[in-house]
XYZ file of N, CA and C in Angstrom:
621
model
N -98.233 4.256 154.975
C -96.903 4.614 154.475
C -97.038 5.701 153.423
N -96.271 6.643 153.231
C -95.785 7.403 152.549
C -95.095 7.356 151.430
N -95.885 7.546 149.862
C -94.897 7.131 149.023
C -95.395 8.445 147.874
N -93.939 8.882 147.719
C -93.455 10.256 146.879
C -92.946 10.024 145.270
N -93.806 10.333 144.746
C -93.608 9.744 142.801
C -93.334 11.308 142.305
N -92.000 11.424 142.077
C -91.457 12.447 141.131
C -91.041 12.331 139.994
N -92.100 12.796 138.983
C -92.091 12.847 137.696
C -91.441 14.460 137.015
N -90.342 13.705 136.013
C -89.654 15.132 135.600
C -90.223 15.244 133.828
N -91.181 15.132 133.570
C -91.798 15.264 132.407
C -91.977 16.624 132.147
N -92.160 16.911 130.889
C -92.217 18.078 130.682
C -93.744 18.937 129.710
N -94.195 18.007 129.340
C -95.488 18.246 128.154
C -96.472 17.694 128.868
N -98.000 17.944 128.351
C -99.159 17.644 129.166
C -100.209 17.583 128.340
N -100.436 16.313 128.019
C -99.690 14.775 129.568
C -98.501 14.652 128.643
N -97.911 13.794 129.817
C -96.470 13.244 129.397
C -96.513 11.767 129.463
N -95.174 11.081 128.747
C -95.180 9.598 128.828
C -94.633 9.437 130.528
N -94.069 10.352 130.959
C -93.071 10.096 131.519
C -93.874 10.065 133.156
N -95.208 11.215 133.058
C -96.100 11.337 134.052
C -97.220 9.836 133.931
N -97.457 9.518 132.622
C -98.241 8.056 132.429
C -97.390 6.983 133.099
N -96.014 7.160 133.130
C -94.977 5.486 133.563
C -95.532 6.122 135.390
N -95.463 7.481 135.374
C -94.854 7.701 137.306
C -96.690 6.808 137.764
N -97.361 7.333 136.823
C -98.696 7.282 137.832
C -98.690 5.297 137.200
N -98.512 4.837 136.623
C -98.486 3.327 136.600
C -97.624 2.424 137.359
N -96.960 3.356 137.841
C -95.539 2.577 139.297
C -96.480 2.756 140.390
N -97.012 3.832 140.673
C -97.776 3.993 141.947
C -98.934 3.220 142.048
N -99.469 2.952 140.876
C -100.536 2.179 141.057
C -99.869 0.716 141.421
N -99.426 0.410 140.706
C -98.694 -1.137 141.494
C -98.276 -1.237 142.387
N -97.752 -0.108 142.914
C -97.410 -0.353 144.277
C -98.132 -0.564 145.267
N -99.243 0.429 145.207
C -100.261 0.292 145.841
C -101.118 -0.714 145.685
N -101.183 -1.481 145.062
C -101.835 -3.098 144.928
C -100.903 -3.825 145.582
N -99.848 -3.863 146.094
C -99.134 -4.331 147.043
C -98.875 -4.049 148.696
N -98.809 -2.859 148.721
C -99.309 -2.364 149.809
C -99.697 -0.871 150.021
N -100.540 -0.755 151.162
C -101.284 0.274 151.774
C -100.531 1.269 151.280
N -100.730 2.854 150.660
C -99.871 3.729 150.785
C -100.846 4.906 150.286
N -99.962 6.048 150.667
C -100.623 7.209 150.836
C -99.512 8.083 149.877
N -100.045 8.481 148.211
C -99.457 8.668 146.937
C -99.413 10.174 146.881
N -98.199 10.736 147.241
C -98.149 12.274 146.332
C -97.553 12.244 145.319
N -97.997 13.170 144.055
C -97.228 13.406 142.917
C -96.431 14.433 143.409
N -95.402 14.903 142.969
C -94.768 16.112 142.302
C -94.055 16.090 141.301
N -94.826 17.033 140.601
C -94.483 17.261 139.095
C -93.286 18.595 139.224
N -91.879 18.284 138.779
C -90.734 18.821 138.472
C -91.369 20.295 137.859
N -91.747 20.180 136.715
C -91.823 21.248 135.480
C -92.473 22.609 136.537
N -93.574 21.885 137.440
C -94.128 23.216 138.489
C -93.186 23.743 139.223
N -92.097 23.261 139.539
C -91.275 23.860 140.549
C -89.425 24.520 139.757
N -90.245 24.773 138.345
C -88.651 24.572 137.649
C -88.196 26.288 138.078
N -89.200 27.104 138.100
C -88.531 28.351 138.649
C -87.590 28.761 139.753
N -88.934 27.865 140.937
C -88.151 28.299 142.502
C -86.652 27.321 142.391
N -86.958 26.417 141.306
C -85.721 25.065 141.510
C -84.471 26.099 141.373
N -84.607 27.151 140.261
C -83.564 28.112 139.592
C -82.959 29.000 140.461
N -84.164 29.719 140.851
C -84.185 30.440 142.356
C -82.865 30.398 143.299
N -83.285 28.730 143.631
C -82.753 28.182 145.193
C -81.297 28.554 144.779
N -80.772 28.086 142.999
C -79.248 28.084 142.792
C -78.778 29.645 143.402
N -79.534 30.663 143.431
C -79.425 31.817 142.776
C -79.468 32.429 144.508
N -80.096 32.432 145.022
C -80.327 32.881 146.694
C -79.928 32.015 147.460
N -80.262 30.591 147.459
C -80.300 29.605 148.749
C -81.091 29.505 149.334
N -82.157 29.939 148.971
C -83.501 29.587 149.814
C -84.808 29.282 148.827
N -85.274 28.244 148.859
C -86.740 27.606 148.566
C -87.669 28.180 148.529
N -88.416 28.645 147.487
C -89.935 28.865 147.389
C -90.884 27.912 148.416
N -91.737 28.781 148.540
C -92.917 27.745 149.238
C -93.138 26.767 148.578
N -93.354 26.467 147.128
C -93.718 25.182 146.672
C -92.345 23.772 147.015
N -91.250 24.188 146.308
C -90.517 23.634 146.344
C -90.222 23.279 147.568
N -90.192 24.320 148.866
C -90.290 23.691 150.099
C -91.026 22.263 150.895
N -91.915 22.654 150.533
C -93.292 21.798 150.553
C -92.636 20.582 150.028
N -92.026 20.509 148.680
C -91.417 19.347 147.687
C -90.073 18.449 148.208
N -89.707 19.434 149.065
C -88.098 18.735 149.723
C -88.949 18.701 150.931
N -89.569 18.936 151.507
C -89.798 18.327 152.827
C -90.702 16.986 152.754
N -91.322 17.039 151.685
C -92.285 15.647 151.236
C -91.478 14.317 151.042
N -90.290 14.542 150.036
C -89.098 14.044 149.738
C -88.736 13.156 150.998
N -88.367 13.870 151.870
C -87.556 13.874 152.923
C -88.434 13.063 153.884
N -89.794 13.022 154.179
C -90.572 12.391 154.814
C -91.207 11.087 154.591
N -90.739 10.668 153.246
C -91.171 9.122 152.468
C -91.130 8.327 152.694
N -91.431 7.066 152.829
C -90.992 5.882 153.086
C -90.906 5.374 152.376
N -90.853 5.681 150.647
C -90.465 5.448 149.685
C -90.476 6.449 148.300
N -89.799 6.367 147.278
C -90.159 7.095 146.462
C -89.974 6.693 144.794
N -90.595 6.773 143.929
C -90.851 6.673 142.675
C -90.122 8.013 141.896
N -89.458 7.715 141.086
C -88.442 9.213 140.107
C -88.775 8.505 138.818
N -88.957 9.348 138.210
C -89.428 9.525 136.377
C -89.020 10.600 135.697
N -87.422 10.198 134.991
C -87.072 11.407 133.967
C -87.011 10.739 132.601
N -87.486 11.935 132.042
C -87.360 11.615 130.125
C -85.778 11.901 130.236
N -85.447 10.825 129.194
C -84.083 10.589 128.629
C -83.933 12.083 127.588
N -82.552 12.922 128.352
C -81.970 13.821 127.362
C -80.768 13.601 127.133
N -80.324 13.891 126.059
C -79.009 13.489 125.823
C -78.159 12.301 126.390
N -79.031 11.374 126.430
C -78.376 10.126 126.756
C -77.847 9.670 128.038
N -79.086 11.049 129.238
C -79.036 10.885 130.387
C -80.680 11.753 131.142
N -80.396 11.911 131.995
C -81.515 12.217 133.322
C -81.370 13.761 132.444
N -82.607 14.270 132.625
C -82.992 15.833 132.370
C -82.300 16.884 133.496
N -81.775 17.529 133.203
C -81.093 18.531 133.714
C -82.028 19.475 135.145
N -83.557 19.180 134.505
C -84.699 19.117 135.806
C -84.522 18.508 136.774
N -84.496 17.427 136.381
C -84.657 16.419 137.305
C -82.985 16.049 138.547
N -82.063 16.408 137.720
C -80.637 16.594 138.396
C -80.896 17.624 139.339
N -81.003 18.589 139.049
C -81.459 20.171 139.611
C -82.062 19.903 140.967
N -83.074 19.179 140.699
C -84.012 19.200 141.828
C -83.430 18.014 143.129
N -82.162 17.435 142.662
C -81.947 16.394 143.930
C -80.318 17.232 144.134
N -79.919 18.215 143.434
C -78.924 19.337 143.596
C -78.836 19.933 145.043
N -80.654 20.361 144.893
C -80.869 21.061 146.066
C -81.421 20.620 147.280
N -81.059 19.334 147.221
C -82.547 18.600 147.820
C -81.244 18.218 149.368
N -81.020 18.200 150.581
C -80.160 17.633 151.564
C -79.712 16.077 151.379
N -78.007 16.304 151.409
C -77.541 15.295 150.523
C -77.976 14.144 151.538
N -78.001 14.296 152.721
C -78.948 12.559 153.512
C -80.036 12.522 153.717
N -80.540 13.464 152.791
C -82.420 13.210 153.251
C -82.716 11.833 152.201
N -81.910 10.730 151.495
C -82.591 10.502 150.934
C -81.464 8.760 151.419
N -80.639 8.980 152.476
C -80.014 7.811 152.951
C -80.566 6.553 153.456
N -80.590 5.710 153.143
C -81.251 4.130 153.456
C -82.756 4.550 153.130
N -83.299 4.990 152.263
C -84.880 5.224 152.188
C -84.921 4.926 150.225
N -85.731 3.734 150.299
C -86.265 2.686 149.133
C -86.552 3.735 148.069
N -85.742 3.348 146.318
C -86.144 4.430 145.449
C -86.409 3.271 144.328
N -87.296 3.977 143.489
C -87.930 2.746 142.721
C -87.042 3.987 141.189
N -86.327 3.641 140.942
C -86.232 4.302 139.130
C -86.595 3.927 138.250
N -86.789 4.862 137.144
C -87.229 5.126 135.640
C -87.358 6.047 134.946
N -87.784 5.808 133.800
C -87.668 6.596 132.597
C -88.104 6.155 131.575
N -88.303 7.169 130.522
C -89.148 7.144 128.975
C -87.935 7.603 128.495
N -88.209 7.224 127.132
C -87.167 8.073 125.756
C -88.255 7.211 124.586
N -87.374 8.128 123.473
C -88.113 7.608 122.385
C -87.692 6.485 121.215
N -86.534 5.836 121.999
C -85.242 4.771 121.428
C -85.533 3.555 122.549
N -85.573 2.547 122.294
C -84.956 1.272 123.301
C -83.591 1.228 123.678
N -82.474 2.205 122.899
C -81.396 2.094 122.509
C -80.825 3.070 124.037
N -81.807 3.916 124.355
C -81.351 4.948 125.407
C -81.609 4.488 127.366
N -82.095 3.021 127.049
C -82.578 1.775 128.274
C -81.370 1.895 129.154
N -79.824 1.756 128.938
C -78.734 2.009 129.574
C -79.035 3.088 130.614
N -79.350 4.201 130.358
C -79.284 5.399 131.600
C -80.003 5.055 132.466
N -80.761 3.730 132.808
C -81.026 3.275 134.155
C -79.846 2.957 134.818
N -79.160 2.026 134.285
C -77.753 1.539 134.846
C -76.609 2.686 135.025
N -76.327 3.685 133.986
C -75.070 4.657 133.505
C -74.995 6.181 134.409
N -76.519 6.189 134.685
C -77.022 7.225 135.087
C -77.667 7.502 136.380
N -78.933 6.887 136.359
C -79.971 6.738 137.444
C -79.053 6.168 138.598
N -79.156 4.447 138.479
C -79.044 4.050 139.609
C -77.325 4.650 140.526
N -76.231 5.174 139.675
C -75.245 5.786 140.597
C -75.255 7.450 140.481
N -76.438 8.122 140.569
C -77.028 9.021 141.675
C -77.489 8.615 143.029
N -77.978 7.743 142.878
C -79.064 7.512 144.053
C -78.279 6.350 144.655
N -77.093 5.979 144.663
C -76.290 5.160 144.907
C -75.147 6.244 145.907
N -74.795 7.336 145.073
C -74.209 8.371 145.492
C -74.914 9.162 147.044
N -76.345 9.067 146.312
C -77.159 9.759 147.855
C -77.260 8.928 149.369
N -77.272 7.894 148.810
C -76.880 6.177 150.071
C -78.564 6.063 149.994
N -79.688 6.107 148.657
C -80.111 5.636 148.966
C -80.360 4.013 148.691
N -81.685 3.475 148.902
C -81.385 1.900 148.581
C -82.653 1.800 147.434
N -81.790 1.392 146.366
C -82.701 1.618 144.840
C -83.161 0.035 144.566
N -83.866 -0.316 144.422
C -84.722 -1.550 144.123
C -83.872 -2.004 142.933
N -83.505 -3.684 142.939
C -83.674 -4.355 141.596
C -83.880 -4.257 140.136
N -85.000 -3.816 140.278
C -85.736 -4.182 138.893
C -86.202 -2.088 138.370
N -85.093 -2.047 137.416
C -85.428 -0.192 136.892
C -86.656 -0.428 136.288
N -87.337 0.798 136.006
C -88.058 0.192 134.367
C -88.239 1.365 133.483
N -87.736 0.567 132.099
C -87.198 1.992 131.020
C -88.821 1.491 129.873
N -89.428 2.856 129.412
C -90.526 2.356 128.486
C -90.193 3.435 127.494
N -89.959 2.790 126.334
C -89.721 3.741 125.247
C -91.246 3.355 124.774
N -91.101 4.440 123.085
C -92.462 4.671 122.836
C -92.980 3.108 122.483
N -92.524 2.238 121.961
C -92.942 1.345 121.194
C -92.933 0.042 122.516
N -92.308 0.437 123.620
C -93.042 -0.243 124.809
C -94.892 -0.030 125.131
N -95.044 0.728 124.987
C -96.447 1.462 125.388
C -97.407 0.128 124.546
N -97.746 -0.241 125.545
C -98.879 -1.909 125.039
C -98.380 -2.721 124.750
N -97.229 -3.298 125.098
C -96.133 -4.408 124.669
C -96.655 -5.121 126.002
N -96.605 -6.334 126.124
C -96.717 -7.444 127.091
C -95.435 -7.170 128.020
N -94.666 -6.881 127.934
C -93.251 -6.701 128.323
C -93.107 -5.642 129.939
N -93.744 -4.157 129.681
C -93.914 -3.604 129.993
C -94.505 -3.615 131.699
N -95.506 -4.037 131.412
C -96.541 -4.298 132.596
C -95.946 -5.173 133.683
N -95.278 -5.910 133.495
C -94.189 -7.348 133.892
C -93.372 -6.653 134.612
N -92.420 -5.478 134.099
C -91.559 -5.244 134.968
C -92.194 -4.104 135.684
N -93.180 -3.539 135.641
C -93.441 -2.290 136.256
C -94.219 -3.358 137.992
N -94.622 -4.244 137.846
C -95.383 -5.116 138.518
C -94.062 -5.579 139.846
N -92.706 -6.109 138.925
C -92.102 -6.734 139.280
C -91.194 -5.653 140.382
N -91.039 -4.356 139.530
C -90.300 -3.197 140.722
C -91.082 -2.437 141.876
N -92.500 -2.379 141.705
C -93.701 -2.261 142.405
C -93.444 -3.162 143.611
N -93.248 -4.414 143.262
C -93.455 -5.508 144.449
C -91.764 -5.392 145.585
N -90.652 -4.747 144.506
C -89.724 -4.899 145.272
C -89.642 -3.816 145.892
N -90.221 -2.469 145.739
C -90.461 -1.043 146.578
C -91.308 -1.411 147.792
N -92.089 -2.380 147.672
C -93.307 -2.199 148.924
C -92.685 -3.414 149.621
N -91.676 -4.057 149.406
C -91.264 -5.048 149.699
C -90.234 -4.036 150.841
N -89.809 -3.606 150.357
C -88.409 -2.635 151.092
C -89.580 -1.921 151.976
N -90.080 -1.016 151.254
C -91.022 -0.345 152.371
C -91.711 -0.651 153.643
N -91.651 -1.873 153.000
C -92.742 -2.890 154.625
C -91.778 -3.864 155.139
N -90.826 -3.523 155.205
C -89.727 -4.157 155.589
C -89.456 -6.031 155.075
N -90.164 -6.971 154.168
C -90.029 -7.980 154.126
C -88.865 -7.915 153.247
N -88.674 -9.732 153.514
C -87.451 -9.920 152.982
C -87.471 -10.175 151.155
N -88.437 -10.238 150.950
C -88.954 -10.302 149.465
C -89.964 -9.960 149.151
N -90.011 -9.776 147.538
C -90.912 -8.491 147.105
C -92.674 -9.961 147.761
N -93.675 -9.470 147.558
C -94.964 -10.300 147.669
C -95.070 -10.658 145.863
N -95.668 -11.371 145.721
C -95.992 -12.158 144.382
C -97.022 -11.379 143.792
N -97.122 -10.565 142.703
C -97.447 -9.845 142.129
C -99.106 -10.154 141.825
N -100.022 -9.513 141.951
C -101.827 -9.092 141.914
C -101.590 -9.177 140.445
N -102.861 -8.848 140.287
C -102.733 -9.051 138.873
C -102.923 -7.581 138.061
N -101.475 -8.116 137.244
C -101.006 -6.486 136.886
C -101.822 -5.978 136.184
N -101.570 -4.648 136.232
C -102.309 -3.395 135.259
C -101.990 -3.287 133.944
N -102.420 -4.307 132.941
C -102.187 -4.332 131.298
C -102.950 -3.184 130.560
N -102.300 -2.437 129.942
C -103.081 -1.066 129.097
C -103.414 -2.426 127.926
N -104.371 -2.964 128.258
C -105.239 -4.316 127.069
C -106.749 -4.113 127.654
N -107.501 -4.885 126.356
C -108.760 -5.090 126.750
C -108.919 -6.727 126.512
N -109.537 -6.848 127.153
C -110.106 -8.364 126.864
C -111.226 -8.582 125.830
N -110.954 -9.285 125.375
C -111.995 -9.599 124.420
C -113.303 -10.196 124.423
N -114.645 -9.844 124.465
C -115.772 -10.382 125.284
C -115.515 -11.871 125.087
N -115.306 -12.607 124.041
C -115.468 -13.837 124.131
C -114.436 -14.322 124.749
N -113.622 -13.717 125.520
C -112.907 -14.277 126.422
C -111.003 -14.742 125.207
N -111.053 -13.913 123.997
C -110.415 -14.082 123.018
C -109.350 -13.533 123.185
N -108.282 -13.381 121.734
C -106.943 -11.892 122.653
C -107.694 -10.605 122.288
N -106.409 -10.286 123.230
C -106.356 -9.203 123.549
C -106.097 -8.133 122.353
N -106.712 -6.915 122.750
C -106.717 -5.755 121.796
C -105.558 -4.632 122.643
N -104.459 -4.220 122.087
C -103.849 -3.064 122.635
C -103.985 -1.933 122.553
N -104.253 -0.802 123.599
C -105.152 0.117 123.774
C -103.559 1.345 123.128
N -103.808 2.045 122.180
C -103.015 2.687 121.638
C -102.817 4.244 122.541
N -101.421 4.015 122.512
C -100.459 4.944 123.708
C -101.328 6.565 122.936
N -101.759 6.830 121.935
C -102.254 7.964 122.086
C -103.736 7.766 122.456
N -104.610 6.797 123.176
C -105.580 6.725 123.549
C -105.009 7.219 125.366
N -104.035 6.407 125.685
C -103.939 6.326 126.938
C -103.419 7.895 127.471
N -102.522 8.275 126.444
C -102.134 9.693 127.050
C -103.517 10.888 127.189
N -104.094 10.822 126.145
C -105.776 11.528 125.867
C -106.935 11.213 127.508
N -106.396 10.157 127.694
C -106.959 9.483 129.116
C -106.393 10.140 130.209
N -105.110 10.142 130.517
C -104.274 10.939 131.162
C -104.705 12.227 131.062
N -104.866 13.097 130.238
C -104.604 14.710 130.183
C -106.443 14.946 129.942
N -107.569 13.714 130.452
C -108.923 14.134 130.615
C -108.907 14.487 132.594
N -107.781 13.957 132.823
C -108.074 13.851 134.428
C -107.834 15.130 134.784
């Protein structure tokens, strides 16, 4: 299966590219899949372009036809102004308004407030409600002070299971592997130590 993680982050690394690539990994501990990124910020020119001519750069081409071929897909925008990045709008602007009808979308987002968690509900899910596609259950919003919270990992696990659940057609998500905690264990088998979100982004932007 085919599964398309579009991250609309903008800095490098981003939180917002750390949440996309931690959805895909869960998913893929659930089932078989075959993971493209596309990163928004690379395609923000031809995105401008397309308004401007009507026709797609090669990259961006490449990006709506990937889109369009999914059997599922993962979206990650940083919270602006108390909604989806104007990137990330842009790019499903141009994108064919039924390429994205009855085909499984997992949403989310970063900000730097808990307070800005709503634009899953206000925002996200009636776009992609609008497109007819079919958006999973469980959003997941990680502000900064999520980053190593017990909290976190739980729901990213829990929307993971309901994407591959849709994807593989069952009637419920599978019972969750054992999730991907940014923790270490403690040799003596003690608690846990939380691995600090500027360790993990430094990890991110070595790859």
């Amino acid at each position: 299966m085919k599964l398309v993680v579009l991250s609309a982050g903008l800095s490098v690394p981003s939180s917002t590219r750390l949440l996309a690539d931690r959805l895909a990994g869960a998913v893929g501990r659930h089932a078989p899949v075959d993971v493209e990124v596309v990163e928004l910020r690379d395609l923000a020119v031809e995105i401008a372009h397309h308004f401007t001519n009507g026709f797609p750069g090669r990259r961006l081409a490449a990006a709506l036809e990937a889109v369009t071929a999914a059997d599922g897909l993962i979206v990650v925008t940083p919270v602006f102004s108390a909604s989806y990045s104007g990137l990330f709008k842009s790019f499903f602007d141009v994108l064919d308004p039924d390429a994205l009808a009855g085909k499984p979308v997992l949403v989310a987002a970063t900000g730097g407030s808990a307070r800005h968690s709503l634009v899953l509900e206000h925002a996200l899910r009636p776009l992609f409600s609008y497109l007819h596609a079919v958006v999973v259950p469980t959003a997941v919003y990680a502000a900064s002070e999520d980053w190593g919270a017990q909290g976190l990992p739980d729901r990213i696990e829990r929307a993971a299971g309901e994407l591959s659940a849709l994807m593989t057609g069952l009637s419920a998500p599978p019972s969750p592997s054992s999730p991907s905690r940014p923790e270490k264990a403690d040799k003596d088998g003690g608690a846990l130590t939380v691995i600090p979100f500027a360790e993990q982004l430094a990890a991110l932007a070595a790859r």
